[in-house]
Amino acid sequence: MDSALTILSQVVMMFVLIAVGFVCYRIGMFTNRANKQISNFVLTIVTAALILDTYQTDSNPKLIANLGICFVLSVLVLFLGVIVSLVLKWKGKNHDTIATERFGTIYPNSAYMGIPLLLATVGETGVFYASAFFIAFNLMTWTQGVSLLTGKMDKKLILTAITSPAIISIIIGLPMFLFQIKFPAPVASAVSSLAGLMTPLSMVVSGVFIAQTNLIKAFTSIRVYIVSFLKLILIPAIVLMILTILPLDYEVKLTMLILSAAPCATGTMLFASRFGGDIETASSVFTVSTILCIITIPALIMVSQLLW
C-alpha cells in the first residue's frame, strides 16, 4: 500500500510539472525549437548522467545478477508488446497509422515517466536495474521500431542504437561499477546535479508536447483508447501475473512493473516524425496514455502489493 501511495503522490507531482510545461507553451514562453533542444538535452546529457550516477554505487554479486535478470525480462516485455500490438491490425486501414499505434503500444516512456517513478519508489537501485531495460529499448527501437514504421530494415541503424548516449553511459559506467572506480568528488557532484534534472525537465517537456496536441480529437478517438488500454492495462497486467509467479527480489519486480506500465514513449512522436509515421496519431496516443496513467499506474501498484 505504501508503494501505491508513494506512486500516486509522485504521479500527481509530475502532472503539476506537466501542467507547467503545458501553460508555458500556450502563453508563448516555450517554442517548438526550444522544446526539442531541451528534449535532446534530457535524452542525452541528463539520462547519461543519471545512469552514471547510479553506477557509482557499491558493487555486490546480487546487484549484478539482478541486472542480468532485468535485461532478460526487458527483452521479454518488449516482445510481449510486439505480440499484443498485432491486435491493432484488426480493421486497420492506413499503414502509417497502424505502425505508429503499434510503436506506441510496444515502447513505454521508460525515461520520462519510468525513471522519476523508480526514483520515488525503488530509489537509485531501480534506475540501476532500469539501465538493462535501456539497452533492450534502444536496440529494439532502432531496429524493430524503425522497421515497423518504414517497412524495411536498415542494418546501419544498429550502429545508431549502440552509440546512443544511454548505451555509451552504460558502457562507461558498468566497468566503473564492477571495478569500483569512483569519480572525483567535484565530478561526482556535477554528475549528480545533472541527474537531478531528470524529473522536472522531462515532465515540463512532456507538458509542452501535450500542449501541441489536438486534445478534442485525441480524446474522441476510439483507437487511441484501444492503444491506451493495451499499453496501460493489458501489457502490464500480463507482466504482473508473470512476475507474481517468479521468485525474484521485490525491487526487480517493482522496477519491471513500473517500466512496463509507463505510457507511450515520447519517441513515438520523434520516430514517427523522422521515419514517416502518423505524427497526429503519435501525439494523440502519447497525450491520452500519459494523462490516463495517473489512474492506471497507482492502481497496478496497489494490486501488486496485494499479490506480492
Short mmCIF file of N, CA and C in Angstrom, two decimals, residues 25-191:
data_model
loop_
_atom_site.label_atom_id
_atom_site.label_comp_id
_atom_site.label_asym_id
_atom_site.label_seq_id
_atom_site.Cartn_x
_atom_site.Cartn_y
_atom_site.Cartn_z
N TYR A 25 3.95 26.69 -22.79
CA TYR A 25 3.87 26.66 -24.25
C TYR A 25 2.69 27.48 -24.75
N ARG A 26 1.54 27.35 -24.08
CA ARG A 26 0.34 28.04 -24.52
C ARG A 26 0.48 29.57 -24.42
N ILE A 27 1.28 30.06 -23.48
CA ILE A 27 1.45 31.51 -23.35
C ILE A 27 2.66 32.02 -24.13
N GLY A 28 3.30 31.12 -24.85
CA GLY A 28 4.39 31.53 -25.73
C GLY A 28 5.77 31.58 -25.09
N MET A 29 5.90 31.04 -23.87
CA MET A 29 7.20 31.06 -23.20
C MET A 29 8.15 30.04 -23.80
N PHE A 30 7.57 28.92 -24.32
CA PHE A 30 8.36 27.89 -24.99
C PHE A 30 8.01 27.86 -26.47
N THR A 31 9.01 27.60 -27.30
CA THR A 31 8.78 27.39 -28.72
C THR A 31 9.04 25.92 -29.04
N ASN A 32 8.62 25.50 -30.23
CA ASN A 32 8.88 24.11 -30.64
C ASN A 32 10.38 23.81 -30.66
N ARG A 33 11.14 24.77 -31.15
CA ARG A 33 12.59 24.58 -31.25
C ARG A 33 13.21 24.44 -29.86
N ALA A 34 12.78 25.30 -28.93
CA ALA A 34 13.31 25.24 -27.57
C ALA A 34 12.97 23.91 -26.92
N ASN A 35 11.75 23.44 -27.14
CA ASN A 35 11.35 22.18 -26.54
C ASN A 35 12.15 21.01 -27.09
N LYS A 36 12.41 21.01 -28.39
CA LYS A 36 13.22 19.95 -28.98
C LYS A 36 14.63 19.97 -28.42
N GLN A 37 15.17 21.18 -28.22
CA GLN A 37 16.52 21.29 -27.67
C GLN A 37 16.58 20.77 -26.23
N ILE A 38 15.58 21.14 -25.43
CA ILE A 38 15.54 20.66 -24.05
C ILE A 38 15.33 19.15 -24.02
N SER A 39 14.46 18.65 -24.91
CA SER A 39 14.20 17.21 -25.00
C SER A 39 15.48 16.46 -25.33
N ASN A 40 16.24 16.95 -26.29
CA ASN A 40 17.51 16.32 -26.65
C ASN A 40 18.49 16.36 -25.48
N PHE A 41 18.49 17.46 -24.75
CA PHE A 41 19.37 17.60 -23.59
C PHE A 41 19.02 16.56 -22.53
N VAL A 42 17.72 16.36 -22.30
CA VAL A 42 17.28 15.38 -21.30
C VAL A 42 17.63 13.96 -21.74
N LEU A 43 17.36 13.65 -23.02
CA LEU A 43 17.57 12.29 -23.52
C LEU A 43 19.04 11.93 -23.65
N THR A 44 19.90 12.93 -23.76
CA THR A 44 21.34 12.66 -23.93
C THR A 44 22.10 12.91 -22.64
N ILE A 45 22.27 14.17 -22.28
CA ILE A 45 23.12 14.53 -21.15
C ILE A 45 22.53 14.10 -19.81
N VAL A 46 21.27 14.45 -19.56
CA VAL A 46 20.67 14.16 -18.25
C VAL A 46 20.52 12.66 -18.02
N THR A 47 20.03 11.94 -19.04
CA THR A 47 19.87 10.48 -18.90
C THR A 47 21.21 9.81 -18.69
N ALA A 48 22.23 10.22 -19.45
CA ALA A 48 23.56 9.65 -19.30
C ALA A 48 24.11 9.92 -17.90
N ALA A 49 23.91 11.15 -17.40
CA ALA A 49 24.39 11.50 -16.07
C ALA A 49 23.70 10.67 -14.99
N LEU A 50 22.41 10.45 -15.16
CA LEU A 50 21.65 9.67 -14.18
C LEU A 50 22.16 8.23 -14.14
N ILE A 51 22.40 7.65 -15.31
CA ILE A 51 22.90 6.27 -15.37
C ILE A 51 24.28 6.18 -14.73
N LEU A 52 25.16 7.12 -15.08
CA LEU A 52 26.50 7.12 -14.50
C LEU A 52 26.44 7.29 -12.98
N ASP A 53 25.52 8.13 -12.53
CA ASP A 53 25.39 8.38 -11.10
C ASP A 53 24.96 7.11 -10.36
N THR A 54 24.03 6.35 -10.95
CA THR A 54 23.57 5.13 -10.29
C THR A 54 24.65 4.04 -10.29
N TYR A 55 25.54 4.06 -11.27
CA TYR A 55 26.61 3.07 -11.33
C TYR A 55 27.75 3.38 -10.36
N GLN A 56 27.64 4.49 -9.65
CA GLN A 56 28.66 4.84 -8.66
C GLN A 56 28.38 4.17 -7.31
N THR A 57 27.42 3.27 -7.27
CA THR A 57 27.08 2.56 -6.04
C THR A 57 28.08 1.44 -5.77
N ASP A 58 28.06 0.91 -4.56
CA ASP A 58 28.97 -0.18 -4.19
C ASP A 58 28.53 -1.47 -4.89
N SER A 59 29.51 -2.20 -5.41
CA SER A 59 29.22 -3.42 -6.16
C SER A 59 28.97 -4.60 -5.23
N ASN A 60 28.03 -5.47 -5.66
CA ASN A 60 27.85 -6.74 -4.97
C ASN A 60 27.23 -7.73 -5.95
N PRO A 61 27.48 -9.03 -5.75
CA PRO A 61 27.02 -10.05 -6.71
C PRO A 61 25.51 -10.04 -6.94
N LYS A 62 24.75 -9.68 -5.92
CA LYS A 62 23.30 -9.68 -6.04
C LYS A 62 22.84 -8.64 -7.06
N LEU A 63 23.42 -7.45 -7.01
CA LEU A 63 23.06 -6.40 -7.96
C LEU A 63 23.40 -6.81 -9.38
N ILE A 64 24.56 -7.43 -9.55
CA ILE A 64 24.99 -7.86 -10.88
C ILE A 64 24.05 -8.93 -11.44
N ALA A 65 23.69 -9.89 -10.60
CA ALA A 65 22.78 -10.96 -11.03
C ALA A 65 21.41 -10.39 -11.40
N ASN A 66 20.92 -9.48 -10.57
CA ASN A 66 19.61 -8.88 -10.84
C ASN A 66 19.63 -8.02 -12.10
N LEU A 67 20.77 -7.40 -12.39
CA LEU A 67 20.89 -6.61 -13.61
C LEU A 67 20.71 -7.50 -14.84
N GLY A 68 21.34 -8.69 -14.79
CA GLY A 68 21.18 -9.63 -15.90
C GLY A 68 19.76 -10.13 -16.03
N ILE A 69 19.12 -10.40 -14.90
CA ILE A 69 17.71 -10.83 -14.91
C ILE A 69 16.83 -9.74 -15.52
N CYS A 70 17.10 -8.50 -15.15
CA CYS A 70 16.30 -7.38 -15.67
C CYS A 70 16.46 -7.24 -17.18
N PHE A 71 17.64 -7.53 -17.70
CA PHE A 71 17.82 -7.44 -19.15
C PHE A 71 16.97 -8.49 -19.86
N VAL A 72 16.98 -9.70 -19.35
CA VAL A 72 16.18 -10.77 -19.95
C VAL A 72 14.69 -10.42 -19.88
N LEU A 73 14.25 -9.94 -18.73
CA LEU A 73 12.85 -9.56 -18.56
C LEU A 73 12.48 -8.39 -19.47
N SER A 74 13.41 -7.47 -19.67
CA SER A 74 13.16 -6.31 -20.52
C SER A 74 12.89 -6.72 -21.96
N VAL A 75 13.71 -7.65 -22.45
CA VAL A 75 13.52 -8.16 -23.81
C VAL A 75 12.16 -8.84 -23.93
N LEU A 76 11.81 -9.63 -22.92
CA LEU A 76 10.53 -10.34 -22.94
C LEU A 76 9.36 -9.37 -22.89
N VAL A 77 9.47 -8.30 -22.09
CA VAL A 77 8.40 -7.30 -22.00
C VAL A 77 8.19 -6.60 -23.34
N LEU A 78 9.28 -6.24 -23.99
CA LEU A 78 9.17 -5.56 -25.28
C LEU A 78 8.60 -6.47 -26.36
N PHE A 79 9.01 -7.74 -26.35
CA PHE A 79 8.46 -8.67 -27.33
C PHE A 79 7.00 -8.99 -27.03
N LEU A 80 6.63 -8.94 -25.76
CA LEU A 80 5.22 -9.07 -25.41
C LEU A 80 4.42 -7.94 -26.05
N GLY A 81 5.00 -6.73 -26.01
CA GLY A 81 4.36 -5.59 -26.65
C GLY A 81 4.20 -5.79 -28.15
N VAL A 82 5.21 -6.38 -28.78
CA VAL A 82 5.14 -6.65 -30.22
C VAL A 82 3.97 -7.57 -30.52
N ILE A 83 3.81 -8.61 -29.72
CA ILE A 83 2.74 -9.58 -29.94
C ILE A 83 1.37 -8.95 -29.68
N VAL A 84 1.23 -8.26 -28.56
CA VAL A 84 -0.05 -7.64 -28.20
C VAL A 84 -0.46 -6.60 -29.24
N SER A 85 0.50 -5.86 -29.77
CA SER A 85 0.20 -4.79 -30.72
C SER A 85 -0.37 -5.30 -32.03
N LEU A 86 -0.23 -6.60 -32.30
CA LEU A 86 -0.79 -7.17 -33.53
C LEU A 86 -2.31 -7.03 -33.57
N VAL A 87 -2.92 -6.87 -32.40
CA VAL A 87 -4.37 -6.67 -32.33
C VAL A 87 -4.78 -5.44 -33.14
N LEU A 88 -3.90 -4.45 -33.22
CA LEU A 88 -4.22 -3.19 -33.89
C LEU A 88 -4.33 -3.32 -35.41
N LYS A 89 -3.87 -4.45 -35.93
CA LYS A 89 -4.02 -4.68 -37.37
C LYS A 89 -5.47 -4.97 -37.73
N TRP A 90 -6.26 -5.36 -36.75
CA TRP A 90 -7.66 -5.69 -36.99
C TRP A 90 -8.44 -4.44 -37.35
N LYS A 91 -9.06 -4.44 -38.49
CA LYS A 91 -9.83 -3.32 -39.02
C LYS A 91 -9.01 -2.05 -39.22
N GLY A 92 -7.69 -2.21 -39.25
CA GLY A 92 -6.84 -1.06 -39.55
C GLY A 92 -6.66 -0.92 -41.05
N LYS A 93 -6.59 0.30 -41.54
CA LYS A 93 -6.52 0.51 -42.97
C LYS A 93 -5.21 1.18 -43.38
N ASN A 94 -4.85 2.26 -42.72
CA ASN A 94 -3.68 3.04 -43.11
C ASN A 94 -2.42 2.49 -42.44
N HIS A 95 -1.41 2.13 -43.26
CA HIS A 95 -0.19 1.53 -42.73
C HIS A 95 0.51 2.46 -41.75
N ASP A 96 0.64 3.73 -42.09
CA ASP A 96 1.36 4.67 -41.24
C ASP A 96 0.70 4.79 -39.87
N THR A 97 -0.63 4.83 -39.87
CA THR A 97 -1.36 4.95 -38.61
C THR A 97 -1.21 3.70 -37.76
N ILE A 98 -1.40 2.54 -38.38
CA ILE A 98 -1.28 1.27 -37.64
C ILE A 98 0.13 1.10 -37.09
N ALA A 99 1.13 1.41 -37.90
CA ALA A 99 2.53 1.26 -37.47
C ALA A 99 2.82 2.18 -36.29
N THR A 100 2.30 3.39 -36.33
CA THR A 100 2.51 4.35 -35.24
C THR A 100 1.80 3.89 -33.97
N GLU A 101 0.58 3.38 -34.12
CA GLU A 101 -0.15 2.85 -32.97
C GLU A 101 0.59 1.68 -32.34
N ARG A 102 1.11 0.80 -33.18
CA ARG A 102 1.86 -0.36 -32.67
C ARG A 102 3.14 0.09 -31.97
N PHE A 103 3.82 1.06 -32.53
CA PHE A 103 5.04 1.58 -31.91
C PHE A 103 4.73 2.10 -30.51
N GLY A 104 3.65 2.88 -30.39
CA GLY A 104 3.26 3.41 -29.10
C GLY A 104 2.88 2.34 -28.11
N THR A 105 2.31 1.25 -28.60
CA THR A 105 1.92 0.14 -27.73
C THR A 105 3.14 -0.64 -27.23
N ILE A 106 4.12 -0.80 -28.09
CA ILE A 106 5.29 -1.61 -27.75
C ILE A 106 6.23 -0.89 -26.80
N TYR A 107 6.49 0.40 -27.07
CA TYR A 107 7.57 1.09 -26.36
C TYR A 107 7.06 2.06 -25.30
N PRO A 108 7.40 1.81 -24.03
CA PRO A 108 6.94 2.67 -22.92
C PRO A 108 7.85 3.88 -22.73
N ASN A 109 7.32 4.86 -22.05
CA ASN A 109 8.07 6.08 -21.75
C ASN A 109 8.98 5.82 -20.55
N SER A 110 9.96 4.95 -20.76
CA SER A 110 10.80 4.49 -19.66
C SER A 110 11.70 5.58 -19.09
N ALA A 111 12.09 6.54 -19.90
CA ALA A 111 12.96 7.60 -19.41
C ALA A 111 12.17 8.70 -18.73
N TYR A 112 11.23 9.32 -19.45
CA TYR A 112 10.49 10.47 -18.92
C TYR A 112 9.56 10.12 -17.76
N MET A 113 8.86 8.99 -17.84
CA MET A 113 7.91 8.61 -16.79
C MET A 113 8.49 7.53 -15.87
N GLY A 114 9.17 6.56 -16.46
CA GLY A 114 9.67 5.43 -15.69
C GLY A 114 10.70 5.82 -14.64
N ILE A 115 11.71 6.58 -15.04
CA ILE A 115 12.79 6.92 -14.11
C ILE A 115 12.30 7.73 -12.90
N PRO A 116 11.53 8.80 -13.10
CA PRO A 116 11.04 9.54 -11.92
C PRO A 116 10.25 8.67 -10.94
N LEU A 117 9.44 7.76 -11.48
CA LEU A 117 8.65 6.88 -10.61
C LEU A 117 9.54 5.86 -9.89
N LEU A 118 10.57 5.38 -10.58
CA LEU A 118 11.51 4.45 -9.94
C LEU A 118 12.30 5.14 -8.84
N LEU A 119 12.71 6.38 -9.07
CA LEU A 119 13.44 7.13 -8.05
C LEU A 119 12.60 7.31 -6.80
N ALA A 120 11.29 7.48 -6.99
CA ALA A 120 10.39 7.72 -5.86
C ALA A 120 10.07 6.45 -5.08
N THR A 121 10.19 5.29 -5.71
CA THR A 121 9.78 4.03 -5.07
C THR A 121 10.96 3.11 -4.75
N VAL A 122 11.74 2.79 -5.76
CA VAL A 122 12.85 1.84 -5.57
C VAL A 122 14.15 2.57 -5.28
N GLY A 123 14.22 3.85 -5.66
CA GLY A 123 15.45 4.61 -5.47
C GLY A 123 16.43 4.38 -6.61
N GLU A 124 17.69 4.69 -6.36
CA GLU A 124 18.71 4.56 -7.40
C GLU A 124 18.92 3.11 -7.83
N THR A 125 18.59 2.18 -6.97
CA THR A 125 18.69 0.75 -7.34
C THR A 125 17.76 0.45 -8.51
N GLY A 126 16.57 1.08 -8.49
CA GLY A 126 15.62 0.89 -9.58
C GLY A 126 16.16 1.42 -10.89
N VAL A 127 16.81 2.59 -10.85
CA VAL A 127 17.40 3.16 -12.06
C VAL A 127 18.55 2.28 -12.53
N PHE A 128 19.31 1.74 -11.59
CA PHE A 128 20.40 0.81 -11.93
C PHE A 128 19.85 -0.38 -12.70
N TYR A 129 18.78 -0.99 -12.20
CA TYR A 129 18.16 -2.11 -12.90
C TYR A 129 17.56 -1.67 -14.23
N ALA A 130 17.01 -0.46 -14.26
CA ALA A 130 16.37 0.05 -15.48
C ALA A 130 17.38 0.25 -16.60
N SER A 131 18.66 0.40 -16.26
CA SER A 131 19.67 0.58 -17.31
C SER A 131 19.70 -0.64 -18.23
N ALA A 132 19.37 -1.82 -17.70
CA ALA A 132 19.28 -3.02 -18.54
C ALA A 132 18.14 -2.87 -19.54
N PHE A 133 17.05 -2.25 -19.08
CA PHE A 133 15.91 -2.02 -19.96
C PHE A 133 16.28 -1.06 -21.08
N PHE A 134 17.10 -0.05 -20.77
CA PHE A 134 17.51 0.93 -21.78
C PHE A 134 18.29 0.28 -22.92
N ILE A 135 19.09 -0.73 -22.58
CA ILE A 135 19.85 -1.43 -23.62
C ILE A 135 18.88 -2.11 -24.59
N ALA A 136 17.95 -2.87 -24.05
CA ALA A 136 16.98 -3.56 -24.89
C ALA A 136 16.11 -2.56 -25.65
N PHE A 137 15.69 -1.50 -24.97
CA PHE A 137 14.84 -0.47 -25.56
C PHE A 137 15.52 0.19 -26.76
N ASN A 138 16.76 0.62 -26.58
CA ASN A 138 17.47 1.30 -27.67
C ASN A 138 17.73 0.37 -28.85
N LEU A 139 18.12 -0.86 -28.56
CA LEU A 139 18.39 -1.80 -29.65
C LEU A 139 17.12 -2.09 -30.45
N MET A 140 15.99 -2.22 -29.76
CA MET A 140 14.75 -2.57 -30.45
C MET A 140 14.10 -1.39 -31.16
N THR A 141 14.14 -0.19 -30.55
CA THR A 141 13.52 0.96 -31.22
C THR A 141 14.21 1.28 -32.54
N TRP A 142 15.54 1.15 -32.56
CA TRP A 142 16.29 1.50 -33.77
C TRP A 142 16.34 0.36 -34.79
N THR A 143 15.81 -0.80 -34.44
CA THR A 143 15.77 -1.92 -35.39
C THR A 143 14.31 -2.28 -35.67
N GLN A 144 13.66 -2.95 -34.71
CA GLN A 144 12.26 -3.34 -34.90
C GLN A 144 11.36 -2.13 -35.06
N GLY A 145 11.59 -1.10 -34.25
CA GLY A 145 10.74 0.09 -34.29
C GLY A 145 10.80 0.82 -35.62
N VAL A 146 12.01 1.06 -36.09
CA VAL A 146 12.18 1.74 -37.38
C VAL A 146 11.66 0.87 -38.52
N SER A 147 11.92 -0.44 -38.45
CA SER A 147 11.42 -1.36 -39.47
C SER A 147 9.90 -1.34 -39.50
N LEU A 148 9.27 -1.23 -38.34
CA LEU A 148 7.82 -1.19 -38.25
C LEU A 148 7.26 0.04 -38.98
N LEU A 149 7.91 1.18 -38.79
CA LEU A 149 7.42 2.43 -39.38
C LEU A 149 7.73 2.55 -40.87
N THR A 150 8.90 2.06 -41.27
CA THR A 150 9.33 2.22 -42.66
C THR A 150 8.99 1.03 -43.54
N GLY A 151 8.79 -0.13 -42.92
CA GLY A 151 8.51 -1.33 -43.69
C GLY A 151 9.76 -2.03 -44.19
N LYS A 152 10.92 -1.57 -43.73
CA LYS A 152 12.18 -2.20 -44.15
C LYS A 152 13.20 -2.09 -43.03
N MET A 153 14.21 -2.95 -43.08
CA MET A 153 15.25 -2.99 -42.06
C MET A 153 16.52 -2.35 -42.61
N ASP A 154 17.07 -1.39 -41.85
CA ASP A 154 18.33 -0.75 -42.22
C ASP A 154 19.37 -1.15 -41.17
N LYS A 155 20.30 -2.03 -41.56
CA LYS A 155 21.28 -2.54 -40.62
C LYS A 155 22.18 -1.44 -40.06
N LYS A 156 22.30 -0.34 -40.80
CA LYS A 156 23.15 0.77 -40.34
C LYS A 156 22.61 1.38 -39.05
N LEU A 157 21.31 1.24 -38.83
CA LEU A 157 20.70 1.83 -37.64
C LEU A 157 21.10 1.10 -36.36
N ILE A 158 21.61 -0.13 -36.50
CA ILE A 158 22.10 -0.85 -35.32
C ILE A 158 23.25 -0.08 -34.69
N LEU A 159 24.10 0.53 -35.54
CA LEU A 159 25.20 1.35 -35.04
C LEU A 159 24.66 2.55 -34.28
N THR A 160 23.59 3.13 -34.80
CA THR A 160 22.96 4.25 -34.11
C THR A 160 22.47 3.84 -32.73
N ALA A 161 21.93 2.63 -32.66
CA ALA A 161 21.39 2.13 -31.39
C ALA A 161 22.48 1.97 -30.33
N ILE A 162 23.60 1.37 -30.74
CA ILE A 162 24.65 1.08 -29.75
C ILE A 162 25.54 2.28 -29.46
N THR A 163 25.36 3.37 -30.20
CA THR A 163 26.14 4.58 -29.93
C THR A 163 25.27 5.69 -29.33
N SER A 164 24.08 5.32 -28.87
CA SER A 164 23.22 6.31 -28.22
C SER A 164 23.84 6.68 -26.87
N PRO A 165 23.58 7.89 -26.38
CA PRO A 165 24.17 8.34 -25.11
C PRO A 165 23.88 7.40 -23.94
N ALA A 166 22.66 6.83 -23.91
CA ALA A 166 22.31 5.93 -22.81
C ALA A 166 23.20 4.68 -22.83
N ILE A 167 23.40 4.10 -24.01
CA ILE A 167 24.23 2.90 -24.13
C ILE A 167 25.69 3.22 -23.81
N ILE A 168 26.17 4.37 -24.31
CA ILE A 168 27.56 4.76 -24.04
C ILE A 168 27.79 4.95 -22.55
N SER A 169 26.82 5.57 -21.88
CA SER A 169 26.96 5.79 -20.43
C SER A 169 26.99 4.45 -19.69
N ILE A 170 26.25 3.46 -20.19
CA ILE A 170 26.27 2.13 -19.57
C ILE A 170 27.62 1.46 -19.81
N ILE A 171 28.15 1.63 -21.03
CA ILE A 171 29.46 1.05 -21.37
C ILE A 171 30.55 1.64 -20.48
N ILE A 172 30.43 2.92 -20.18
CA ILE A 172 31.40 3.58 -19.30
C ILE A 172 31.13 3.24 -17.84
N GLY A 173 29.86 3.26 -17.45
CA GLY A 173 29.51 3.11 -16.04
C GLY A 173 29.63 1.70 -15.50
N LEU A 174 29.33 0.69 -16.33
CA LEU A 174 29.35 -0.69 -15.85
C LEU A 174 30.74 -1.13 -15.39
N PRO A 175 31.81 -0.90 -16.18
CA PRO A 175 33.15 -1.26 -15.68
C PRO A 175 33.52 -0.48 -14.41
N MET A 176 33.09 0.78 -14.34
CA MET A 176 33.37 1.56 -13.12
C MET A 176 32.67 0.93 -11.92
N PHE A 177 31.47 0.40 -12.15
CA PHE A 177 30.74 -0.27 -11.08
C PHE A 177 31.42 -1.57 -10.68
N LEU A 178 31.80 -2.37 -11.68
CA LEU A 178 32.40 -3.68 -11.41
C LEU A 178 33.75 -3.55 -10.71
N PHE A 179 34.55 -2.55 -11.12
CA PHE A 179 35.89 -2.38 -10.55
C PHE A 179 35.94 -1.29 -9.49
N GLN A 180 34.75 -0.79 -9.13
CA GLN A 180 34.63 0.22 -8.06
C GLN A 180 35.51 1.44 -8.30
N ILE A 181 35.45 1.95 -9.51
CA ILE A 181 36.15 3.19 -9.86
C ILE A 181 35.19 4.36 -9.61
N LYS A 182 35.59 5.28 -8.78
CA LYS A 182 34.74 6.39 -8.40
C LYS A 182 35.19 7.69 -9.06
N PHE A 183 34.21 8.54 -9.37
CA PHE A 183 34.53 9.87 -9.87
C PHE A 183 35.15 10.70 -8.75
N PRO A 184 36.04 11.64 -9.08
CA PRO A 184 36.49 12.61 -8.07
C PRO A 184 35.27 13.36 -7.54
N ALA A 185 35.35 13.82 -6.31
CA ALA A 185 34.21 14.46 -5.64
C ALA A 185 33.56 15.57 -6.46
N PRO A 186 34.32 16.51 -7.05
CA PRO A 186 33.67 17.57 -7.83
C PRO A 186 32.92 17.03 -9.05
N VAL A 187 33.51 16.02 -9.72
CA VAL A 187 32.86 15.43 -10.89
C VAL A 187 31.60 14.68 -10.46
N ALA A 188 31.70 13.93 -9.38
CA ALA A 188 30.54 13.18 -8.87
C ALA A 188 29.40 14.12 -8.51
N SER A 189 29.75 15.27 -7.92
CA SER A 189 28.73 16.25 -7.56
C SER A 189 28.06 16.84 -8.79
N ALA A 190 28.86 17.11 -9.83
CA ALA A 190 28.31 17.66 -11.07
C ALA A 190 27.39 16.65 -11.75
N VAL A 191 27.83 15.39 -11.80
CA VAL A 191 27.02 14.34 -12.41
C VAL A 191 25.71 14.17 -11.66
#
